[in-house]
Amino acid sequence: MKRRSTLALLASAPWSMTLAHSAASIATLLRSGACVFLMRHAKTDPGIGDPPNFQLGDCSTQRNLSEGGREQSRRLGQWFKSRQLQPRAVHSSAWCRGRETAELAFGPHTVLPALNSTFNNERQPEPLTQILRALLKAVPAGEFDVWVTHQVNITALTGEFTAMGEALIVHASGTVLARATLA
C-alpha cells in the first residue's frame, strides 16, 4: 500500500527528475549550495529563435511564452516555495520569455546580459560563457542562484541540450549534478 501511495505522489508531482534524482534530492543539492539552477525558459509559442527584425525591448516582436509556459512558470515557483527554497539571486536574459518565466516563478529578478541569447550570433557565445563560468564559481556553499536563459547558452556552458522548461543543477566547478524537467 505504501508503494502505491508513493507512486501516486510521484506521478502527481509537477517536476519529473532524471539522472536518478528525486525532488527531495534536487532540493538537497540546492540547499547544499555552490550551484546554479540553470533553466531554459518555459514553453513558448511555436517557433525557433525570434521573428525577423525582432526588437529586444518590444515583446510583441518576439516569440513569447504560451499559456502553458506561463502555467509551467507558476508551478516552478510553487515547487520552490513548497520546499522553502530561496535562491540567493534570480537572473534572466533580457528576452521577454526569459523575464516572464523568472517573474512568474520567482517574482523579483535581475536581467543579466550574459544570459542573453546568442542564437544566430557566432561571435558572442564564448565571451558570455566565460562571464557565466566566473559567476558560477562565485556561488558560495549553502546558497544557490537561479538563471533563466536559452538553450544555446546552456549548451555553450555545459555541453548539454535542454528542452523548454528544463533545468540543470550546475555545481560551481561546472559539473552538471542533475536535470529536472517541468511536466
PDB file of C-alpha atoms in Angstrom:
ATOM      1  CA  MET A   1       0.000   0.000   0.000  1.00  0.00           C
ATOM      2  CA  LYS A   2       2.827   2.393   0.863  1.00  0.00           C
ATOM      3  CA  ARG A   3       4.447   1.780  -2.538  1.00  0.00           C
ATOM      4  CA  ARG A   4       1.194   2.632  -4.337  1.00  0.00           C
ATOM      5  CA  SER A   5       0.892   5.898  -2.362  1.00  0.00           C
ATOM      6  CA  THR A   6       4.471   6.823  -3.181  1.00  0.00           C
ATOM      7  CA  LEU A   7       3.954   6.107  -6.889  1.00  0.00           C
ATOM      8  CA  ALA A   8       0.763   8.176  -6.914  1.00  0.00           C
ATOM      9  CA  LEU A   9       2.561  11.056  -5.234  1.00  0.00           C
ATOM     10  CA  LEU A  10       5.427  10.909  -7.736  1.00  0.00           C
ATOM     11  CA  ALA A  11       3.021  10.781 -10.660  1.00  0.00           C
ATOM     12  CA  SER A  12       1.262  13.918  -9.447  1.00  0.00           C
ATOM     13  CA  ALA A  13       4.486  15.911  -8.915  1.00  0.00           C
ATOM     14  CA  PRO A  14       4.911  18.794 -11.364  1.00  0.00           C
ATOM     15  CA  TRP A  15       8.610  18.042 -11.855  1.00  0.00           C
ATOM     16  CA  SER A  16       9.973  14.836 -13.225  1.00  0.00           C
ATOM     17  CA  MET A  17      13.508  14.156 -12.146  1.00  0.00           C
ATOM     18  CA  THR A  18      16.026  12.405 -14.321  1.00  0.00           C
ATOM     19  CA  LEU A  19      19.552  11.154 -13.695  1.00  0.00           C
ATOM     20  CA  ALA A  20      18.014   9.156 -10.813  1.00  0.00           C
ATOM     21  CA  HIS A  21      17.285  12.289  -8.775  1.00  0.00           C
ATOM     22  CA  SER A  22      14.089  12.727  -6.821  1.00  0.00           C
ATOM     23  CA  ALA A  23      12.501  16.052  -5.938  1.00  0.00           C
ATOM     24  CA  ALA A  24      13.980  15.624  -2.456  1.00  0.00           C
ATOM     25  CA  SER A  25      17.499  15.103  -3.782  1.00  0.00           C
ATOM     26  CA  ILE A  26      17.163  18.139  -6.089  1.00  0.00           C
ATOM     27  CA  ALA A  27      16.128  20.210  -3.061  1.00  0.00           C
ATOM     28  CA  THR A  28      19.085  18.808  -1.100  1.00  0.00           C
ATOM     29  CA  LEU A  29      21.511  19.735  -3.879  1.00  0.00           C
ATOM     30  CA  LEU A  30      20.145  23.279  -3.968  1.00  0.00           C
ATOM     31  CA  ARG A  31      20.335  23.623  -0.176  1.00  0.00           C
ATOM     32  CA  SER A  32      23.957  22.456  -0.271  1.00  0.00           C
ATOM     33  CA  GLY A  33      24.647  25.409  -2.500  1.00  0.00           C
ATOM     34  CA  ALA A  34      27.662  26.290  -4.589  1.00  0.00           C
ATOM     35  CA  CYS A  35      25.403  25.703  -7.584  1.00  0.00           C
ATOM     36  CA  VAL A  36      23.049  27.285 -10.070  1.00  0.00           C
ATOM     37  CA  PHE A  37      19.585  26.157 -11.100  1.00  0.00           C
ATOM     38  CA  LEU A  38      20.201  26.803 -14.805  1.00  0.00           C
ATOM     39  CA  MET A  39      16.879  26.833 -16.615  1.00  0.00           C
ATOM     40  CA  ARG A  40      15.803  27.225 -20.206  1.00  0.00           C
ATOM     41  CA  HIS A  41      12.773  29.493 -20.324  1.00  0.00           C
ATOM     42  CA  ALA A  42       9.344  27.851 -20.099  1.00  0.00           C
ATOM     43  CA  LYS A  43       7.340  26.733 -23.138  1.00  0.00           C
ATOM     44  CA  THR A  44       6.731  29.314 -25.851  1.00  0.00           C
ATOM     45  CA  ASP A  45       4.532  29.831 -28.831  1.00  0.00           C
ATOM     46  CA  PRO A  46       5.763  27.559 -31.657  1.00  0.00           C
ATOM     47  CA  GLY A  47       8.908  28.559 -33.493  1.00  0.00           C
ATOM     48  CA  ILE A  48      12.677  28.700 -33.385  1.00  0.00           C
ATOM     49  CA  GLY A  49      14.554  31.838 -32.452  1.00  0.00           C
ATOM     50  CA  ASP A  50      12.662  35.060 -32.956  1.00  0.00           C
ATOM     51  CA  PRO A  51      10.857  36.538 -35.946  1.00  0.00           C
ATOM     52  CA  PRO A  52      12.973  38.574 -38.386  1.00  0.00           C
ATOM     53  CA  ASN A  53      13.585  42.139 -37.192  1.00  0.00           C
ATOM     54  CA  PHE A  54      12.528  41.433 -33.610  1.00  0.00           C
ATOM     55  CA  GLN A  55      13.321  44.134 -31.074  1.00  0.00           C
ATOM     56  CA  LEU A  56      14.612  43.168 -27.670  1.00  0.00           C
ATOM     57  CA  GLY A  57      12.605  45.908 -25.924  1.00  0.00           C
ATOM     58  CA  ASP A  58       9.319  45.049 -27.649  1.00  0.00           C
ATOM     59  CA  CYS A  59       7.699  41.779 -26.550  1.00  0.00           C
ATOM     60  CA  SER A  60       5.173  41.948 -29.392  1.00  0.00           C
ATOM     61  CA  THR A  61       8.038  41.297 -31.850  1.00  0.00           C
ATOM     62  CA  GLN A  62       9.420  38.237 -30.017  1.00  0.00           C
ATOM     63  CA  ARG A  63       8.483  34.608 -29.542  1.00  0.00           C
ATOM     64  CA  ASN A  64       6.810  34.645 -26.130  1.00  0.00           C
ATOM     65  CA  LEU A  65       5.606  32.204 -23.508  1.00  0.00           C
ATOM     66  CA  SER A  66       2.496  30.244 -24.335  1.00  0.00           C
ATOM     67  CA  GLU A  67      -0.263  29.942 -21.747  1.00  0.00           C
ATOM     68  CA  GLY A  68       1.196  26.504 -20.977  1.00  0.00           C
ATOM     69  CA  GLY A  69       4.590  28.137 -20.399  1.00  0.00           C
ATOM     70  CA  ARG A  70       3.067  30.654 -18.020  1.00  0.00           C
ATOM     71  CA  GLU A  71       1.488  27.810 -16.076  1.00  0.00           C
ATOM     72  CA  GLN A  72       4.841  25.951 -16.055  1.00  0.00           C
ATOM     73  CA  SER A  73       6.480  29.027 -14.577  1.00  0.00           C
ATOM     74  CA  ARG A  74       3.862  29.356 -11.837  1.00  0.00           C
ATOM     75  CA  ARG A  75       4.254  25.650 -10.949  1.00  0.00           C
ATOM     76  CA  LEU A  76       8.018  26.103 -10.773  1.00  0.00           C
ATOM     77  CA  GLY A  77       7.569  28.905  -8.262  1.00  0.00           C
ATOM     78  CA  GLN A  78       5.193  26.748  -6.233  1.00  0.00           C
ATOM     79  CA  TRP A  79       7.690  23.877  -6.265  1.00  0.00           C
ATOM     80  CA  PHE A  80      10.397  26.126  -4.796  1.00  0.00           C
ATOM     81  CA  LYS A  81       8.007  27.753  -2.315  1.00  0.00           C
ATOM     82  CA  SER A  82       6.592  24.433  -1.074  1.00  0.00           C
ATOM     83  CA  ARG A  83      10.144  23.279  -0.280  1.00  0.00           C
ATOM     84  CA  GLN A  84      11.145  26.609   1.242  1.00  0.00           C
ATOM     85  CA  LEU A  85      13.952  27.005  -1.275  1.00  0.00           C
ATOM     86  CA  GLN A  86      15.056  30.617  -1.543  1.00  0.00           C
ATOM     87  CA  PRO A  87      17.653  31.442  -4.185  1.00  0.00           C
ATOM     88  CA  ARG A  88      20.357  33.950  -3.351  1.00  0.00           C
ATOM     89  CA  ALA A  89      19.619  35.676  -6.664  1.00  0.00           C
ATOM     90  CA  VAL A  90      17.386  35.157  -9.697  1.00  0.00           C
ATOM     91  CA  HIS A  91      18.724  36.315 -13.057  1.00  0.00           C
ATOM     92  CA  SER A  92      17.217  36.119 -16.521  1.00  0.00           C
ATOM     93  CA  SER A  93      18.069  37.049 -20.054  1.00  0.00           C
ATOM     94  CA  ALA A  94      16.599  40.292 -21.410  1.00  0.00           C
ATOM     95  CA  TRP A  95      14.302  38.342 -23.774  1.00  0.00           C
ATOM     96  CA  CYS A  96      10.646  38.629 -22.779  1.00  0.00           C
ATOM     97  CA  ARG A  97      10.224  34.830 -22.476  1.00  0.00           C
ATOM     98  CA  GLY A  98      13.127  34.662 -20.016  1.00  0.00           C
ATOM     99  CA  ARG A  99      11.966  37.638 -17.969  1.00  0.00           C
ATOM    100  CA  GLU A 100       8.380  36.369 -17.838  1.00  0.00           C
ATOM    101  CA  THR A 101       9.500  32.885 -16.744  1.00  0.00           C
ATOM    102  CA  ALA A 102      11.555  34.413 -13.921  1.00  0.00           C
ATOM    103  CA  GLU A 103       8.818  36.859 -12.909  1.00  0.00           C
ATOM    104  CA  LEU A 104       6.031  34.289 -12.761  1.00  0.00           C
ATOM    105  CA  ALA A 105       8.159  31.741 -10.907  1.00  0.00           C
ATOM    106  CA  PHE A 106      10.178  33.901  -8.530  1.00  0.00           C
ATOM    107  CA  GLY A 107       8.971  37.488  -8.660  1.00  0.00           C
ATOM    108  CA  PRO A 108      11.822  39.981  -8.418  1.00  0.00           C
ATOM    109  CA  HIS A 109      14.772  39.170 -10.642  1.00  0.00           C
ATOM    110  CA  THR A 110      17.613  40.910 -12.425  1.00  0.00           C
ATOM    111  CA  VAL A 111      18.373  40.872 -16.122  1.00  0.00           C
ATOM    112  CA  LEU A 112      21.895  39.532 -16.612  1.00  0.00           C
ATOM    113  CA  PRO A 113      23.160  40.329 -20.151  1.00  0.00           C
ATOM    114  CA  ALA A 114      25.481  37.288 -20.098  1.00  0.00           C
ATOM    115  CA  LEU A 115      22.284  35.149 -20.190  1.00  0.00           C
ATOM    116  CA  ASN A 116      21.045  36.804 -23.401  1.00  0.00           C
ATOM    117  CA  SER A 117      20.508  34.513 -26.348  1.00  0.00           C
ATOM    118  CA  THR A 118      23.407  34.025 -28.722  1.00  0.00           C
ATOM    119  CA  PHE A 119      21.229  32.295 -31.340  1.00  0.00           C
ATOM    120  CA  ASN A 120      22.399  33.375 -34.819  1.00  0.00           C
ATOM    121  CA  ASN A 121      25.391  35.224 -33.376  1.00  0.00           C
ATOM    122  CA  GLU A 122      28.560  33.169 -33.749  1.00  0.00           C
ATOM    123  CA  ARG A 123      30.818  35.781 -32.083  1.00  0.00           C
ATOM    124  CA  GLN A 124      29.008  36.125 -28.748  1.00  0.00           C
ATOM    125  CA  PRO A 125      28.934  32.707 -27.073  1.00  0.00           C
ATOM    126  CA  GLU A 126      32.499  32.386 -25.803  1.00  0.00           C
ATOM    127  CA  PRO A 127      32.805  35.801 -24.079  1.00  0.00           C
ATOM    128  CA  LEU A 128      29.402  35.364 -22.428  1.00  0.00           C
ATOM    129  CA  THR A 129      30.204  31.782 -21.433  1.00  0.00           C
ATOM    130  CA  GLN A 130      33.397  32.988 -19.743  1.00  0.00           C
ATOM    131  CA  ILE A 131      31.389  35.534 -17.740  1.00  0.00           C
ATOM    132  CA  LEU A 132      28.917  32.840 -16.701  1.00  0.00           C
ATOM    133  CA  ARG A 133      31.727  30.489 -15.652  1.00  0.00           C
ATOM    134  CA  ALA A 134      33.199  33.206 -13.423  1.00  0.00           C
ATOM    135  CA  LEU A 135      29.780  33.960 -11.876  1.00  0.00           C
ATOM    136  CA  LEU A 136      29.140  30.260 -11.347  1.00  0.00           C
ATOM    137  CA  LYS A 137      32.425  29.824  -9.462  1.00  0.00           C
ATOM    138  CA  ALA A 138      31.425  32.674  -7.131  1.00  0.00           C
ATOM    139  CA  VAL A 139      28.258  30.983  -5.801  1.00  0.00           C
ATOM    140  CA  PRO A 140      29.082  30.046  -2.202  1.00  0.00           C
ATOM    141  CA  ALA A 141      28.331  26.834  -0.350  1.00  0.00           C
ATOM    142  CA  GLY A 142      24.910  26.906   1.270  1.00  0.00           C
ATOM    143  CA  GLU A 143      23.491  29.234  -1.408  1.00  0.00           C
ATOM    144  CA  PHE A 144      22.283  28.848  -4.972  1.00  0.00           C
ATOM    145  CA  ASP A 145      21.253  31.110  -7.822  1.00  0.00           C
ATOM    146  CA  VAL A 146      18.568  30.675 -10.462  1.00  0.00           C
ATOM    147  CA  TRP A 147      19.450  31.603 -14.044  1.00  0.00           C
ATOM    148  CA  VAL A 148      16.762  31.649 -16.743  1.00  0.00           C
ATOM    149  CA  THR A 149      18.278  31.623 -20.203  1.00  0.00           C
ATOM    150  CA  HIS A 150      18.211  29.949 -23.630  1.00  0.00           C
ATOM    151  CA  GLN A 151      19.230  26.549 -24.961  1.00  0.00           C
ATOM    152  CA  VAL A 152      22.251  27.890 -26.872  1.00  0.00           C
ATOM    153  CA  ASN A 153      23.677  29.471 -23.732  1.00  0.00           C
ATOM    154  CA  ILE A 154      23.103  26.338 -21.655  1.00  0.00           C
ATOM    155  CA  THR A 155      24.791  24.182 -24.280  1.00  0.00           C
ATOM    156  CA  ALA A 156      27.750  26.560 -24.523  1.00  0.00           C
ATOM    157  CA  LEU A 157      28.208  26.462 -20.731  1.00  0.00           C
ATOM    158  CA  THR A 158      27.559  22.765 -20.056  1.00  0.00           C
ATOM    159  CA  GLY A 159      27.634  20.869 -23.356  1.00  0.00           C
ATOM    160  CA  GLU A 160      24.063  19.700 -22.580  1.00  0.00           C
ATOM    161  CA  PHE A 161      20.928  20.296 -24.648  1.00  0.00           C
ATOM    162  CA  THR A 162      17.809  21.332 -22.734  1.00  0.00           C
ATOM    163  CA  ALA A 163      14.165  21.488 -23.720  1.00  0.00           C
ATOM    164  CA  MET A 164      11.935  24.426 -22.860  1.00  0.00           C
ATOM    165  CA  GLY A 165      11.191  24.368 -19.146  1.00  0.00           C
ATOM    166  CA  GLU A 166      14.095  22.037 -18.395  1.00  0.00           C
ATOM    167  CA  ALA A 167      16.794  22.862 -15.870  1.00  0.00           C
ATOM    168  CA  LEU A 168      20.231  21.640 -14.931  1.00  0.00           C
ATOM    169  CA  ILE A 169      21.721  21.881 -11.469  1.00  0.00           C
ATOM    170  CA  VAL A 170      25.277  23.018 -12.194  1.00  0.00           C
ATOM    171  CA  HIS A 171      27.935  22.960  -9.470  1.00  0.00           C
ATOM    172  CA  ALA A 172      30.327  25.901  -9.118  1.00  0.00           C
ATOM    173  CA  SER A 173      33.005  23.659 -10.659  1.00  0.00           C
ATOM    174  CA  GLY A 174      30.930  23.450 -13.856  1.00  0.00           C
ATOM    175  CA  THR A 175      29.816  19.851 -13.300  1.00  0.00           C
ATOM    176  CA  VAL A 176      26.187  19.070 -14.109  1.00  0.00           C
ATOM    177  CA  LEU A 177      24.769  17.456 -10.963  1.00  0.00           C
ATOM    178  CA  ALA A 178      21.175  16.815 -12.060  1.00  0.00           C
ATOM    179  CA  ARG A 179      18.499  17.529 -14.624  1.00  0.00           C
ATOM    180  CA  ALA A 180      14.892  18.453 -13.875  1.00  0.00           C
ATOM    181  CA  THR A 181      12.009  18.859 -16.299  1.00  0.00           C
ATOM    182  CA  LEU A 182       8.806  20.690 -15.587  1.00  0.00           C
ATOM    183  CA  ALA A 183       5.975  18.420 -16.706  1.00  0.00           C
TER     184      ALA A 183
END
